[in-house]
mmCIF file of C-alpha atoms in Angstrom:
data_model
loop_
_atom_site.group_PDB
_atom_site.id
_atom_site.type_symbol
_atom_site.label_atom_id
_atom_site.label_comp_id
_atom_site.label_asym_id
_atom_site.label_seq_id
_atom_site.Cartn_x
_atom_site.Cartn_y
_atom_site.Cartn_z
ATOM 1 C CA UNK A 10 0.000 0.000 0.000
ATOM 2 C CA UNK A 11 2.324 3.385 -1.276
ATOM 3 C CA UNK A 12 0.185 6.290 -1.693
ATOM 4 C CA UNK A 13 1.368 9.699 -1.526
ATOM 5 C CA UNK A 14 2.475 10.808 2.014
ATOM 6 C CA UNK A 15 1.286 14.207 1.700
ATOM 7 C CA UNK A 16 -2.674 12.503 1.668
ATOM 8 C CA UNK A 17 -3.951 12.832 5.238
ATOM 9 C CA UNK A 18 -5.788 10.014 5.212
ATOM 10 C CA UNK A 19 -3.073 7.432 4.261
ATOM 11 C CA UNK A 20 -1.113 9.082 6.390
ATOM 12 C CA UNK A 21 -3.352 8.518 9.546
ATOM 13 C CA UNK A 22 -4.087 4.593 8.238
ATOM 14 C CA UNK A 23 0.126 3.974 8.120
ATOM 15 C CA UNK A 24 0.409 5.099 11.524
ATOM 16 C CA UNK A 25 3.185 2.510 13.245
ATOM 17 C CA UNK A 26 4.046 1.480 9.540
ATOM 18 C CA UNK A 27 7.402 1.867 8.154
ATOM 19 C CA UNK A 28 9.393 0.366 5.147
ATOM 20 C CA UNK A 29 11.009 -2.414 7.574
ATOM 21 C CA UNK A 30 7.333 -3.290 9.663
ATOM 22 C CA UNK A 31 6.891 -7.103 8.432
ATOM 23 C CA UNK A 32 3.312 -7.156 6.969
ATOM 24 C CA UNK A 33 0.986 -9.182 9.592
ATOM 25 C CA UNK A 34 2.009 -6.507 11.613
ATOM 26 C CA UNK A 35 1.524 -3.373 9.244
ATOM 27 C CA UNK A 36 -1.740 -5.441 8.111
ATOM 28 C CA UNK A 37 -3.101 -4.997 12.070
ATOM 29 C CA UNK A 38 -2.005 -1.645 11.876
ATOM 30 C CA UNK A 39 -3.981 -0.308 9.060
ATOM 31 C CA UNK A 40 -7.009 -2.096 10.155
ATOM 32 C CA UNK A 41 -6.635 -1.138 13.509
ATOM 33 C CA UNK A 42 -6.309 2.497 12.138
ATOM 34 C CA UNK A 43 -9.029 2.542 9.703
ATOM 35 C CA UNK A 44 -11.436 1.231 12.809
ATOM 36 C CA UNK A 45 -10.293 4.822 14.149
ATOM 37 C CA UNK A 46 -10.393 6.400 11.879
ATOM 38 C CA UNK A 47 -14.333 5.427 10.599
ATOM 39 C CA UNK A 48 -15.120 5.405 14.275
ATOM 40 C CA UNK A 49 -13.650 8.284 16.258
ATOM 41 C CA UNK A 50 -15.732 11.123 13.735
ATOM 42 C CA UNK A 51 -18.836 9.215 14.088
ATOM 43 C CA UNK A 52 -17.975 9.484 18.051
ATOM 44 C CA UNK A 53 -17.719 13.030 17.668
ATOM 45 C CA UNK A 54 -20.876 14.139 15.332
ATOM 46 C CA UNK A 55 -22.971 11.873 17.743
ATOM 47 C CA UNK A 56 -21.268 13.363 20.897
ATOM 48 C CA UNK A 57 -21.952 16.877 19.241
ATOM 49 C CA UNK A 58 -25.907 15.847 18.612
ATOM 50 C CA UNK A 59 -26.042 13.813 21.814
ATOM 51 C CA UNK A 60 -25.035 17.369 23.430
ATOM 52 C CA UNK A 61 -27.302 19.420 21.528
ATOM 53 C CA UNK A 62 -30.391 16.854 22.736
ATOM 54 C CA UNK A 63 -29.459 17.031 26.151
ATOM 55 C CA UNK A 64 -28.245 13.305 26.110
ATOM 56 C CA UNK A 65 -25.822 14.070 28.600
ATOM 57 C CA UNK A 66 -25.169 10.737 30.023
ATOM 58 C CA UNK A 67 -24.752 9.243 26.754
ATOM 59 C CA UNK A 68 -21.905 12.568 25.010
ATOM 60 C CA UNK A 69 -20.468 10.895 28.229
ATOM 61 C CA UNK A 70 -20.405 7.660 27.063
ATOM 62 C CA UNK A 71 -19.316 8.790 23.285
ATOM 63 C CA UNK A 72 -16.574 10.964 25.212
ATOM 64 C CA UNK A 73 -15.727 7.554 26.678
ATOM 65 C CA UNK A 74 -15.306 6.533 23.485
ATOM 66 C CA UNK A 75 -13.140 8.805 22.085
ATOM 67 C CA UNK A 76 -10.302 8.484 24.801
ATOM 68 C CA UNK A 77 -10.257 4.934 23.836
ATOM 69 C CA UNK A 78 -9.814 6.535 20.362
ATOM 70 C CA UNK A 79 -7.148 8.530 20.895
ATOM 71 C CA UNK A 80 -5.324 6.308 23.176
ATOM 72 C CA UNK A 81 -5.395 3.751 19.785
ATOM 73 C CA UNK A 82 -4.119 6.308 17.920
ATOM 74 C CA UNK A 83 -1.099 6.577 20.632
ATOM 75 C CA UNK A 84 -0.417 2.831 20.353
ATOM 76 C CA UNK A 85 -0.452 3.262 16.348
ATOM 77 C CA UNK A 86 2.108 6.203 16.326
ATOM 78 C CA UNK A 87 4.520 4.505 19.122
ATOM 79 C CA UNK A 88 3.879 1.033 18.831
ATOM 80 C CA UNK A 89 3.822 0.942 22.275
ATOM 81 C CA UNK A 90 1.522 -1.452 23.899
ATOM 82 C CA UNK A 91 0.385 -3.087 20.615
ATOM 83 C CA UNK A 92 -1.381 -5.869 23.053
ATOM 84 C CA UNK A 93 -3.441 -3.535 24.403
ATOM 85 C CA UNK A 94 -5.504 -3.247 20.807
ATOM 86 C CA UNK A 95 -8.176 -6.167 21.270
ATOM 87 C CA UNK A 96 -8.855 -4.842 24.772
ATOM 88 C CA UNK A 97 -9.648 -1.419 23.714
ATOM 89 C CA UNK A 98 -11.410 -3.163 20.807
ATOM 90 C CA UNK A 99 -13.285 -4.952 23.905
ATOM 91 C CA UNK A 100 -13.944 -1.903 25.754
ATOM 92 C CA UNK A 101 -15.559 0.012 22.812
ATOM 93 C CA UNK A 102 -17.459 -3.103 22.425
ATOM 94 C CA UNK A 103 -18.580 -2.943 26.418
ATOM 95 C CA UNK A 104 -19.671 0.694 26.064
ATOM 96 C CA UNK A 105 -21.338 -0.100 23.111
ATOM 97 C CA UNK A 106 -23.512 -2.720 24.287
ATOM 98 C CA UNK A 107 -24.215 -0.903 27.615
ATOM 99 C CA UNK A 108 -25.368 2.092 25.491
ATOM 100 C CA UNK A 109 -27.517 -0.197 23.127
ATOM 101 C CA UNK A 110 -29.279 -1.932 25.664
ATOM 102 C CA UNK A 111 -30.221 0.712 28.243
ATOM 103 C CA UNK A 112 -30.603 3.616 25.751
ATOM 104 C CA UNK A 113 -32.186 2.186 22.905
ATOM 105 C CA UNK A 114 -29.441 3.542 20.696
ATOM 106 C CA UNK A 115 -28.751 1.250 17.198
ATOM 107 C CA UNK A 116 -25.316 0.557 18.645
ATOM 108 C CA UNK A 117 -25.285 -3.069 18.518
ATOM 109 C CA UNK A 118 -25.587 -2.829 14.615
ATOM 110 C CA UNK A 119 -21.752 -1.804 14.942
ATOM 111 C CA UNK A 120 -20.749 -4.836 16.566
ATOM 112 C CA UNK A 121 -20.692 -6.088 13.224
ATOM 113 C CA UNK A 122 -17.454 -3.645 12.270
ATOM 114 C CA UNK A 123 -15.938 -4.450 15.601
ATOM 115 C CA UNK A 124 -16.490 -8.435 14.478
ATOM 116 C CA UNK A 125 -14.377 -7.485 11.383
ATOM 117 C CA UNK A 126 -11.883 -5.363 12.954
ATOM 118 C CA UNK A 127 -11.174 -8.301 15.738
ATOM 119 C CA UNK A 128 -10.331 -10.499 13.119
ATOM 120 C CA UNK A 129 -7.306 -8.785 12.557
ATOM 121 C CA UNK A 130 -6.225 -7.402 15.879
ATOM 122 C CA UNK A 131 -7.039 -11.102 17.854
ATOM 123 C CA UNK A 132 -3.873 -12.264 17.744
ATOM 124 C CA UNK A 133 -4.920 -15.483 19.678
ATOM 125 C CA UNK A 134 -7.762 -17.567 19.339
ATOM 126 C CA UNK A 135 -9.287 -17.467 22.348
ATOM 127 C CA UNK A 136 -9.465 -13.318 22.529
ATOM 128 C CA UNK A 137 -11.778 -13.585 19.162
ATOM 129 C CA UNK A 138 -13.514 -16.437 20.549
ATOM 130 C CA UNK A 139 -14.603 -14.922 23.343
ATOM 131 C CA UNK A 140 -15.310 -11.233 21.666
ATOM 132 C CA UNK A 141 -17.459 -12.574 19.375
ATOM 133 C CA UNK A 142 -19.620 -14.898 21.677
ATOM 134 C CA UNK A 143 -19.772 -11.498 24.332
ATOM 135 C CA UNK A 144 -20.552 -9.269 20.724
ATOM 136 C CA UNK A 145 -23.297 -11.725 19.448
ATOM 137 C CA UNK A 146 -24.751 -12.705 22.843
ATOM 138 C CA UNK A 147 -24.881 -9.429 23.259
ATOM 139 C CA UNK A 148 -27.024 -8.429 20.148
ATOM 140 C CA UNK A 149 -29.338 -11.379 20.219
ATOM 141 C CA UNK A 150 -30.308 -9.812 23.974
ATOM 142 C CA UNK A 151 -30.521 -6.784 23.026
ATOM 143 C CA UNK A 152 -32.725 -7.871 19.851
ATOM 144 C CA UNK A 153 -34.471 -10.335 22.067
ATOM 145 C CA UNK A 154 -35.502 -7.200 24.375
ATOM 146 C CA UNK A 155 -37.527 -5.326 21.677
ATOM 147 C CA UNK A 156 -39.674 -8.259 21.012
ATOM 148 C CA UNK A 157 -42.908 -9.262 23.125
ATOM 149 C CA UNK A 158 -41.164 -11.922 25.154
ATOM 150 C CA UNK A 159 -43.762 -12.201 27.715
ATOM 151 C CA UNK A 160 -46.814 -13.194 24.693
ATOM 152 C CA UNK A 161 -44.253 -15.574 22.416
ATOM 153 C CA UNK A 162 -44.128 -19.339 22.942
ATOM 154 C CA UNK A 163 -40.686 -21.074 23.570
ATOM 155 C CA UNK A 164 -40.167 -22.274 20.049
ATOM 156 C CA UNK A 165 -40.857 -18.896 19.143
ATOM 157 C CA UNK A 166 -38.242 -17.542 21.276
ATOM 158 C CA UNK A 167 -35.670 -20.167 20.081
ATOM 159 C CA UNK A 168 -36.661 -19.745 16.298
ATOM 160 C CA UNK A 169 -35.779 -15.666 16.903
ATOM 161 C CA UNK A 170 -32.956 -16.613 18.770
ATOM 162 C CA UNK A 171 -31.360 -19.168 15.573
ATOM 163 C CA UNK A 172 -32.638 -16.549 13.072
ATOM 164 C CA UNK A 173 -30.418 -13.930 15.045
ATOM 165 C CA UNK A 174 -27.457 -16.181 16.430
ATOM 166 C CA UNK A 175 -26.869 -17.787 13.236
ATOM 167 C CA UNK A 176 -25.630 -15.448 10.528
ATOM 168 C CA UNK A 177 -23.561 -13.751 13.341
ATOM 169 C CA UNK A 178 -21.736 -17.441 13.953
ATOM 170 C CA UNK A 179 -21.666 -17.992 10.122
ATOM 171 C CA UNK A 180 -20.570 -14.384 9.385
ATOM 172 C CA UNK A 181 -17.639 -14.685 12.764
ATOM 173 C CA UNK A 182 -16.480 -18.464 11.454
ATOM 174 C CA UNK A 183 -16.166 -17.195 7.585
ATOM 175 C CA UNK A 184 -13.637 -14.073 8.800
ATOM 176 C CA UNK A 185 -11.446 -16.283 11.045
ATOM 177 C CA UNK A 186 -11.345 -18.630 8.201
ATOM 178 C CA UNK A 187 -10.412 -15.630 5.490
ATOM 179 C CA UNK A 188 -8.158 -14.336 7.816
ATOM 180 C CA UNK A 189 -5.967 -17.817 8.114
ATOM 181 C CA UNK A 190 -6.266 -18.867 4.555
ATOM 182 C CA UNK A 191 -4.806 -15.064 3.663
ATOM 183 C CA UNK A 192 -2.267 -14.947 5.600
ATOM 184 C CA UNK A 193 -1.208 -18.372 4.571
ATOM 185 C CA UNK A 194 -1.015 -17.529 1.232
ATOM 186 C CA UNK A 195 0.645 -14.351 2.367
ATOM 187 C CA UNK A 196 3.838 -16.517 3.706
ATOM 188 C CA UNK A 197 3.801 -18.695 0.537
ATOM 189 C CA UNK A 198 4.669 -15.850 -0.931
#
């Protein structure tokens, strides 16, 4: 990936990358970065209109979010505490849910890029196993909560739970599966 340096936005997605960065790493890097950067400006705006309604407890929670922003942009310009990425990935995730379930707030619809961005920054199996069952546990509560529980029969409850559970798993089990067969190919080369 050589674009001009003088583009802002290349330059914000190589942060951590140099000429001598082997490439799993630099490919965690500009994923990691392009989470920030498609996610700390959507923190903002909503802070800004969150502000502007009077949502004050949740411009909280999207300031929340942007300190876990900007301390990923830290760890992309040092490379200092690199390990730390899934957990903030984790901690976004947290807020996120918290915020979707009490507030009522669409946020669970980005667990989706958070599944996508753990992919890359998971290094081990068991820190992508266990964000995605928290992510899509997660959404199929949160989901589950907007229906009329309390009227529905069990099988209806289990058929909305499959219908919801399902493409997640598919979805989560097809990236892990992309992500080993490329970089496989990626050391054949």
């Amino acid at each position: 990936m050589r674009k001009s340096s003088s583009n802002i936005f290349y330059r914000i997605l190589s942060l951590g990358n140099s000429e001598s960065t082997p490439f799993r790493e630099a490919y965690k890097n500009y994923m990691f970065n392009l989470f920030l950067m498609m996610a700390a400006p959507f923190a903002l705006l909503v802070m800004i209109i969150n502000i502007y309604l009077g949502e004050y407890v949740l411009a909280t929670f999207n300031i929340l979010h942007l300190f876990i922003f900007v301390f990923g942009f830290y760890i992309s310009y040092s490379q200092r505490y690199v390990n730390l990425r899934p957990l903030l990935l984790f901690l976004g995730a947290a807020i996120a849910a918290y915020t979707a379930y009490f507030f009522k707030n669409g946020n669970e619809y980005r667990f989706l890029i958070m599944i996508v961005a753990a992919v890359v920054l998971c290094e081990k199996n068991w820190q992508y196993i266990i964000f995605v069952v928290f992510v899509s546990t997660t959404f199929v509560v949160i989901r589950l909560d907007e229906l009329p529980i309390r009227s529905m029969h069990g099988l209806q409850i289990v058929e909305k739970t499959v219908k919801l559970i399902f493409p997640l798993g598919f979805f989560s089990i097809c990236l892990y599966y992309f992500k080993s067969i490329y970089f496989q190919n990626q050391y054949r080369l």
